[in-house]
């Protein structure tokens, strides 16, 4: 389990020799200024030249529904029509119900957005919109920019509730830039934070800034990131690691992968700043094997960053050197546990270590280590660029910033939305998500991954905020919210969640290895109407020993779904147990395809 | 971690040693906290969660696993609150759902006696009484401790897996496994073999072999460490599997010079039923090896010789001791000293050796006495001349902290197994290993540099390394300046060792010689494991000279984790030398005696045959030589090819039937303790020889007990002065005892520890060292390794047992192939001069040297052979990796498919 992927291939990467310096060096543009100049030129070519710019939303969400074919269709249509237009595959906007989506930016600055585009429509759009300047109003869903003429009664993009209610920080470039183009990232303010950090700030100042911003870890535990960094920073060890965790195995969560595949440089920049602030020497981005797009995307970003002297020896001419590589694991959910992740990078079985020692003392290869979630790091460039006060002003008192919510299930507008902390769940569900998609009402939410709770309707007015959510018995966790309508059977849903947890238990500690197996067995019994009267007590007893006795969060949190379900759906569970209502709502007959490796 | 953290466990104040966890600190105070995955000397794991305790510190109360949590100052640890007890009980209850436990939770348990017939409340497969570990099961103890009641039981699932009884020596029944991973971890952390691994995950996580097949190809060295640590019946020794221990005795293994301290389990009939490495053993630190763990049972054999026999009319008939002694008196008496020989047992105690030496000199008056496995005599005697002791300069477990290691012409993994454990540990911790050996051994797989020289050129190569060290000024100048007597002369002599010349004569590139030199000289502490396999006397002496000089110029003498460790054979060969059971003036050594017998010059002999086998490389000629004797007395525990030629056979007591002492490679004198009284007329070695001596009119041979013999030893042998059986009771003493005026009579774990002591080096002569280079055209250097993951292995199971089945490869050099008219890929055979086929297989051009022929087999194949051997005492028959002069030829077509011959 787990393999390290040595990238870039040549650690002794040789830069081209610096240009001969003559005369007054103060006049010379810095490496970063040169990069910015190139980026600005590139961006100008794309956005304010003679050409139109056709952007096809890519990413997993787009490509899964045919964005590649759409992109190819537009390319060939532009070629055959002979219009002056650039066609780019850019990042996904996050409005996944509209994929594949395409927008056309005309030289006059007017931009029109089309959703659910079929490849066959490319020719028409190119001919009518790009060539003749007549957008297909009926096929479009919004516009932006320009003088507002020629777009009929299309709404402005920013007036759509699912856009208006967002506050995009980590996802600021979504739908705007090509994730594989460093220059586009730089043109939109990218790497300014790193440049500022290296030229104007000491590592201590950055740690203080992150502390002051109130940035809390987005991996689930919500530990203040700046405080975590300050554990590592003082160590004078010659080798120190900063790791980025993108194992992201939670069903219903795709924001880490989303950030990596749609805007990898924001993560790379965040991790370099993390490295500088903690005076670390190496960074690893740990991704689960199979997440191909994110892997490819971040590898390209790292290579581009090396090329542009944003990584490697003497970054941007400073005396800070830092290397970064991607490490992959096999299929293992627990590999996302921070110490299991280190074991996996080391090439061992991805099983959690006991703590202490904590990673800041002895982490990867027993060296001092920090580990942060993708989302946490993705905020860092903007915090450094705009200051902690700005970040602190967003969100709630105890949780500043935003939450990146992944909506899926029985919801009208599934997608990935970055909303300020403090918005209620109901607002997200109804205003952004557009309410239940089939059926009559939203009955249950699975929020924050299978180790976190189920929420019933009385909790929908809970603010999205670490503390409010945990008081409600759930967690922001990974940011995934899976919506279930009134047909969702809670016991069956629990069985699915526990089956996932059981299958993914690493098997190291006894309570988790055996407890999950037994909880699944009991739930299975309940689903088949074979429950015994003592089963609820048994579940609770097993759950309690898992919580108190397990080695890592996987076991400690494993009872959460059941505990929260008892809180919100206690009656339904008790009725099922008593045989009063037929279990197995979704599958009706109580059958379920269990993961293959559960005990028969 | 701060040293000496003081905290409280259940109100009792406890001070933890630095680095200790709560559990370890509690164990030191005899406070019992249950645990299943933790094991002493292994890293904590934190799997079983049976050791959960409540800790109150800094105003917070936490429930933590005590095996992984270091104590915080002033913390209050509670091991028995109701909450902790309940949690523990619930966790153990979970565990019971996958472990057969019918008897433990049977409501009749209070009434059910050990031998009662089950009243069928419990299904057969779930009964504790059908578990081999019944009543020595850690799980059972834990279940009782947590007072498991199982009032609302979880469903119990039996795994229903087949039992693996198809590999040698031990059974694996994973139906009983609790996945604590002790076995996996001991194999990895302590033995460094990683033959076992965890498989799969979640509820079906289990233990398996590294390749998922048999132990034979997994890298298993059959040391049994996994069996010793298993808390349940999942891993059990096959022999005496169902036997229960009645008593335990601490003793010392007598199979090799490491001298592992072992816990011996004895059943109520006095049978030795189990050997386990003693965690308190100073020489072995709890470890053992295949021969030590599984090769003990000959003492129980029903074919043990029970009484004396004398030859009459060509057959051996039962006799009384008196008859036998009378015959011996006639047979040995009235002979010239040169016609007599005494061969002592390699397992013979110091008491045996001492009496044998006394008997030879005072009764037989012959100088012809030697210990049977004293085949490394030149190695030991030259070391003694150079360093004052023909033994290791440093303690064995010093090696684990060495920063570099040099292993020369020896195969410790097989012949001094536990010595290789700290060596492998050092390598795991970052030490660089240099192996100088023409054969592929297990340690070559760990080597940073494997120098594979022409056989016989080892000494030259070592001198070349010393020369390279001087070239690069890497010698320890302080040591050379202050502690070497004649350093300048040595340096002068080393200048003649031109590396180009050394490279040409040894066949090792000079760049590699330099790399090896840097590894050894640049490390802080380098230990040398020195064998003399394949070297004749003069060559071995030169090798010792070169090695001592190398150790001296690098300052590795008198330094912790440095030093020289001779790799010799025979458990008590060192003791025999100490006791004077070595050839006297003009006396014959063991090979001289064999030659003398063959020529008819030696006419009568006394052989103490315990552990003596014609399979030992140096004793191959012994059985046929014995045939030529006019008179032979053999003292033996079992019938063998040695007793076949005897005129008188005397029944010998084994290791299990005596209190005596043996001396190991690190000069540690240790006690062998009696586990059972002799049942018939067997006598220990010294008793036997004393009886013979007395019958022949000798004097000074009357002793009431072995401790009296030892008392005489301590009075006569200076290195043993000050010891007694009593003082050896706790763990043994390393000689020499420092004189009481200087250091309170403490023992000498390291020689040359005194910073004032001087080391004498000798000058080296190129021509002399080069003389020993093997002159025969082709030398066969067989290799054996634990695993070869790069080669496919098929494991066959024709009947009940697994067998390794794979094509044999013969590594030859292209030049030699050309000379013999062979091509790569041909089926060839390697033959000795007397037409004995050593190996047959497919030729591969992988030999690094013209003249060197190699072939590597798996240890698993050897384990299978040993396991199947029809000999109760099989460990002396473990074949070593000996060199032979050979020729190559095409294999006859009809035999191509055949496997390798011996």
Coordinates of C-alpha atoms in Angstrom, one line a residue, chain B residues 219-536:
Chain B
X219 CA 12.5 -15.9 4.1
X220 CA 11.7 -17.9 7.2
X221 CA 14.8 -19.1 9.1
X222 CA 12.7 -21.3 11.4
X223 CA 14.0 -19.6 14.5
X224 CA 10.6 -20.0 16.2
X225 CA 10.6 -16.5 17.5
X226 CA 7.0 -16.1 16.2
X227 CA 6.0 -19.3 18.1
X228 CA 7.6 -18.0 21.3
X229 CA 5.6 -14.7 21.2
X230 CA 2.2 -16.0 20.1
X231 CA -0.3 -15.4 22.9
X232 CA -2.7 -18.1 21.6
X233 CA -2.6 -21.5 20.0
X234 CA -2.2 -20.1 16.5
X235 CA 1.5 -20.9 16.3
X236 CA 2.7 -24.0 18.0
X237 CA 5.7 -26.3 17.8
X238 CA 4.7 -29.5 16.2
X239 CA 6.7 -31.8 18.4
X240 CA 5.0 -32.2 21.8
X241 CA 2.3 -29.9 20.6
X242 CA -0.2 -31.1 23.1
X243 CA 2.1 -31.6 26.1
X244 CA 1.7 -29.4 29.1
X245 CA 4.7 -28.1 31.0
X246 CA 5.2 -29.3 34.5
X247 CA 8.3 -27.3 35.3
X248 CA 10.5 -24.8 33.6
X249 CA 14.3 -24.9 33.8
X250 CA 16.7 -22.3 32.5
X251 CA 19.6 -23.7 30.6
X252 CA 22.0 -23.1 27.7
X253 CA 21.7 -24.5 24.2
X254 CA 24.7 -26.6 23.2
X255 CA 24.4 -26.5 19.4
X256 CA 26.7 -23.6 18.6
X257 CA 29.1 -21.2 20.3
X258 CA 26.6 -18.4 20.8
X259 CA 25.4 -20.1 24.0
X260 CA 21.8 -19.0 23.9
X261 CA 20.1 -19.1 27.3
X262 CA 16.9 -21.1 26.9
X263 CA 13.8 -21.8 29.0
X264 CA 13.2 -25.5 28.9
X265 CA 9.7 -26.8 29.5
X266 CA 9.6 -30.2 31.1
X267 CA 6.5 -32.4 31.4
X268 CA 5.5 -34.4 34.3
X269 CA 7.4 -37.5 33.0
X270 CA 10.6 -35.5 32.9
X271 CA 10.6 -35.1 29.1
X272 CA 11.9 -32.0 27.6
X273 CA 9.0 -30.7 25.6
X274 CA 9.8 -27.2 24.5
X275 CA 12.7 -24.8 24.1
X276 CA 12.1 -21.1 24.2
X277 CA 14.7 -18.3 24.0
X278 CA 15.1 -16.7 27.4
X279 CA 14.4 -12.9 27.2
X280 CA 16.9 -12.6 30.1
X281 CA 19.6 -14.4 28.2
X282 CA 22.6 -12.1 27.9
X283 CA 24.0 -13.9 24.9
X284 CA 20.7 -14.2 23.0
X285 CA 18.4 -11.6 24.3
X286 CA 15.5 -14.0 24.0
X287 CA 16.3 -15.3 20.5
X288 CA 17.1 -18.8 19.3
X289 CA 17.5 -20.5 16.0
X290 CA 16.2 -23.5 14.1
X291 CA 18.6 -26.0 15.8
X292 CA 18.2 -24.4 19.2
X293 CA 14.4 -24.1 19.1
X294 CA 13.6 -27.4 17.4
X295 CA 16.7 -29.6 17.8
X296 CA 16.5 -30.5 21.4
X297 CA 14.3 -33.6 21.4
X298 CA 17.0 -36.2 20.9
X299 CA 17.4 -36.4 24.7
X300 CA 13.8 -37.9 24.8
X301 CA 14.5 -40.4 22.1
X302 CA 13.4 -43.9 22.8
X303 CA 16.5 -45.2 21.1
X304 CA 18.8 -43.5 23.6
X305 CA 21.6 -45.8 24.7
X306 CA 20.7 -47.0 28.2
X307 CA 23.6 -49.1 29.2
X308 CA 27.2 -50.0 28.1
X309 CA 27.8 -52.4 25.2
X310 CA 30.9 -54.3 24.4
X311 CA 31.8 -55.9 21.1
X312 CA 31.8 -59.7 21.1
X313 CA 32.0 -61.8 18.0
X314 CA 31.5 -58.8 15.9
X315 CA 28.4 -57.6 17.5
X316 CA 27.8 -55.2 20.4
X317 CA 26.2 -56.9 23.3
X318 CA 24.8 -55.4 26.5
X319 CA 27.2 -55.2 29.3
X320 CA 27.7 -53.8 32.7
X321 CA 29.8 -50.7 33.4
X322 CA 32.4 -52.9 35.1
X323 CA 32.7 -55.2 32.1
X324 CA 32.9 -52.3 29.8
X325 CA 35.6 -50.6 31.9
X326 CA 37.6 -53.8 32.0
X327 CA 37.6 -54.0 28.3
X328 CA 38.6 -50.3 28.0
X329 CA 41.4 -50.9 30.4
X330 CA 42.7 -53.6 28.2
X331 CA 42.1 -51.8 25.0
X332 CA 43.6 -48.4 25.9
X333 CA 46.2 -49.6 28.3
X334 CA 49.8 -50.4 27.5
X335 CA 49.9 -48.4 24.4
X336 CA 52.4 -45.8 23.3
X337 CA 51.2 -42.2 23.6
X338 CA 51.3 -41.7 19.9
X339 CA 49.0 -44.6 19.3
X340 CA 46.2 -43.1 21.4
X341 CA 43.7 -40.3 20.8
X342 CA 41.0 -38.6 22.8
X343 CA 38.3 -36.7 20.9
X344 CA 36.0 -34.7 23.1
X345 CA 32.5 -33.6 22.3
X346 CA 31.8 -30.2 21.0
X347 CA 28.9 -30.1 23.4
X348 CA 31.0 -31.4 26.3
X349 CA 31.0 -29.1 29.3
X350 CA 34.0 -27.5 30.8
X351 CA 33.9 -30.1 33.4
X352 CA 34.0 -32.9 30.8
X353 CA 36.8 -31.2 28.9
X354 CA 38.9 -30.6 32.0
X355 CA 38.6 -34.2 33.1
X356 CA 39.3 -35.4 29.6
X357 CA 42.5 -33.3 29.4
X358 CA 43.6 -34.5 32.8
X359 CA 42.9 -38.1 31.8
X360 CA 44.8 -37.8 28.5
X361 CA 47.9 -36.2 30.2
X362 CA 47.9 -38.1 33.5
X363 CA 46.5 -41.5 32.6
X364 CA 47.0 -42.1 28.9
X365 CA 50.0 -39.7 28.9
X366 CA 49.2 -38.8 25.3
X367 CA 49.3 -35.3 23.8
X368 CA 46.7 -36.4 21.2
X369 CA 43.5 -34.7 22.5
X370 CA 41.2 -32.3 20.7
X371 CA 37.7 -31.2 20.6
X372 CA 35.8 -32.7 17.7
X373 CA 34.8 -29.4 16.1
X374 CA 38.0 -27.5 16.8
X375 CA 38.4 -27.2 13.1
X376 CA 38.9 -23.5 13.4
X377 CA 41.9 -24.0 15.6
X378 CA 44.2 -21.8 13.6
X379 CA 41.6 -19.0 13.8
X380 CA 41.3 -19.2 17.6
X381 CA 44.9 -19.9 18.4
X382 CA 46.2 -17.1 16.3
X383 CA 43.6 -14.7 17.8
X384 CA 44.8 -15.8 21.2
X385 CA 48.4 -15.1 20.2
X386 CA 47.5 -11.7 18.9
X387 CA 45.0 -10.5 21.4
X388 CA 45.4 -12.8 24.4
X389 CA 42.0 -14.5 23.9
X390 CA 40.9 -16.9 21.2
X391 CA 37.4 -15.5 21.6
X392 CA 35.3 -12.5 20.9
X393 CA 36.8 -9.2 22.2
X394 CA 33.3 -7.7 22.7
X395 CA 29.9 -8.9 23.9
X396 CA 27.6 -10.2 21.2
X397 CA 24.9 -7.6 21.6
X398 CA 27.4 -4.9 21.3
X399 CA 27.1 -5.5 17.6
X400 CA 23.6 -4.1 17.4
X401 CA 25.1 -0.6 17.9
X402 CA 27.9 -1.0 15.4
X403 CA 28.0 1.6 12.7
X404 CA 29.7 -0.7 10.2
X405 CA 30.3 -4.4 10.0
X406 CA 32.7 -6.6 8.2
X407 CA 31.9 -10.3 7.8
X408 CA 34.7 -12.4 6.5
X409 CA 34.6 -16.0 5.3
X410 CA 31.8 -17.0 7.6
X411 CA 28.1 -17.7 7.5
X412 CA 26.8 -16.7 10.9
X413 CA 23.1 -16.9 9.9
X414 CA 23.4 -20.7 9.7
X415 CA 26.3 -21.5 11.9
X416 CA 26.2 -19.0 14.8
X417 CA 22.7 -17.8 14.1
X418 CA 21.9 -15.5 16.9
X419 CA 25.1 -13.7 16.3
X420 CA 23.6 -12.6 13.0
X421 CA 20.6 -11.1 14.7
X422 CA 22.3 -8.0 16.2
X423 CA 24.3 -7.7 13.0
X424 CA 21.1 -7.5 11.0
X425 CA 19.7 -5.1 13.5
X426 CA 22.7 -2.8 13.1
X427 CA 22.2 -2.8 9.3
X428 CA 18.5 -2.0 9.8
X429 CA 19.5 0.9 12.0
X430 CA 21.8 2.3 9.3
X431 CA 25.1 0.5 9.7
X432 CA 26.9 -0.4 6.5
X433 CA 27.8 -4.1 6.0
X434 CA 30.8 -5.3 4.0
X435 CA 30.8 -9.0 3.3
X436 CA 33.9 -10.7 2.0
X437 CA 32.9 -14.2 0.9
X438 CA 33.0 -16.1 -2.4
X439 CA 29.7 -17.7 -1.4
X440 CA 26.4 -16.1 -1.4
X441 CA 25.1 -16.2 2.1
X442 CA 22.1 -14.5 3.7
X443 CA 24.3 -11.6 4.9
X444 CA 25.4 -10.8 1.4
X445 CA 21.8 -9.7 0.8
X446 CA 22.3 -7.1 3.5
X447 CA 25.7 -6.0 2.3
X448 CA 26.4 -2.5 1.1
X449 CA 29.5 -4.1 -0.5
X450 CA 29.8 -7.8 -1.2
X451 CA 33.4 -8.5 -2.1
X452 CA 33.5 -11.9 -3.8
X453 CA 37.1 -12.7 -4.1
X454 CA 39.0 -15.7 -5.4
X455 CA 38.8 -18.3 -2.6
X456 CA 41.9 -18.0 -0.4
X457 CA 42.6 -14.4 -1.2
X458 CA 40.6 -13.0 1.8
X459 CA 43.7 -12.1 3.8
X460 CA 45.2 -10.3 0.9
X461 CA 41.9 -8.4 0.3
X462 CA 41.8 -7.3 4.0
X463 CA 45.4 -6.1 3.7
X464 CA 44.3 -4.2 0.6
X465 CA 41.5 -2.6 2.5
X466 CA 44.0 -1.5 5.2
X467 CA 46.2 -0.1 2.5
X468 CA 43.3 1.8 1.0
X469 CA 42.6 3.2 4.4
X470 CA 46.2 4.5 4.8
X471 CA 46.1 5.9 1.2
X472 CA 43.1 8.0 2.1
X473 CA 44.5 8.8 5.6
X474 CA 41.3 7.3 7.2
X475 CA 43.1 5.4 9.9
X476 CA 42.3 6.3 13.5
X477 CA 45.4 8.4 14.1
X478 CA 44.9 8.8 17.8
X479 CA 44.6 5.0 18.3
X480 CA 47.5 4.3 16.0
X481 CA 49.6 7.0 17.8
X482 CA 48.9 6.0 21.3
X483 CA 47.9 2.3 21.5
X484 CA 49.7 0.5 18.8
X485 CA 53.1 -0.7 19.6
X486 CA 54.7 -1.0 16.2
X487 CA 52.4 1.0 13.9
X488 CA 55.1 2.4 11.7
X489 CA 56.4 -1.0 10.7
X490 CA 52.9 -2.1 9.8
X491 CA 52.4 1.0 7.7
X492 CA 55.7 0.3 6.0
X493 CA 54.7 -3.3 5.2
X494 CA 51.3 -2.1 3.9
X495 CA 52.9 0.1 1.3
X496 CA 53.9 -3.0 -0.5
X497 CA 50.2 -3.9 -1.0
X498 CA 49.7 -2.1 -4.3
X499 CA 46.0 -1.9 -4.9
X500 CA 46.3 -2.7 -8.6
X501 CA 48.2 -5.9 -7.6
X502 CA 45.7 -6.7 -4.9
X503 CA 42.9 -6.2 -7.3
X504 CA 44.4 -8.5 -9.8
X505 CA 45.2 -11.3 -7.3
X506 CA 41.9 -11.1 -5.5
X507 CA 39.7 -10.4 -8.5
X508 CA 38.1 -7.5 -6.8
X509 CA 38.1 -4.1 -8.5
X510 CA 40.2 -1.5 -6.6
X511 CA 37.3 0.9 -6.6
X512 CA 35.3 -1.6 -4.6
X513 CA 38.2 -2.2 -2.2
X514 CA 38.3 1.5 -1.6
X515 CA 34.6 1.7 -1.1
X516 CA 34.7 -1.1 1.5
X517 CA 37.7 0.7 3.2
X518 CA 35.8 3.9 3.4
X519 CA 32.7 2.2 4.9
X520 CA 34.7 0.5 7.6
X521 CA 37.2 3.3 8.4
X522 CA 34.7 6.2 8.3
X523 CA 32.3 4.7 10.7
X524 CA 32.5 5.3 14.4
X525 CA 32.5 1.7 15.5
X526 CA 33.1 -1.2 13.2
X527 CA 32.8 -4.9 14.3
X528 CA 34.4 -7.8 12.4
X529 CA 32.8 -11.2 12.3
X530 CA 35.7 -13.4 11.3
X531 CA 35.4 -16.9 10.0
X532 CA 37.9 -19.1 8.2
X533 CA 35.7 -21.2 6.0
X534 CA 37.7 -22.8 3.3
X535 CA 41.1 -21.7 4.6
X536 CA 43.9 -24.0 5.7

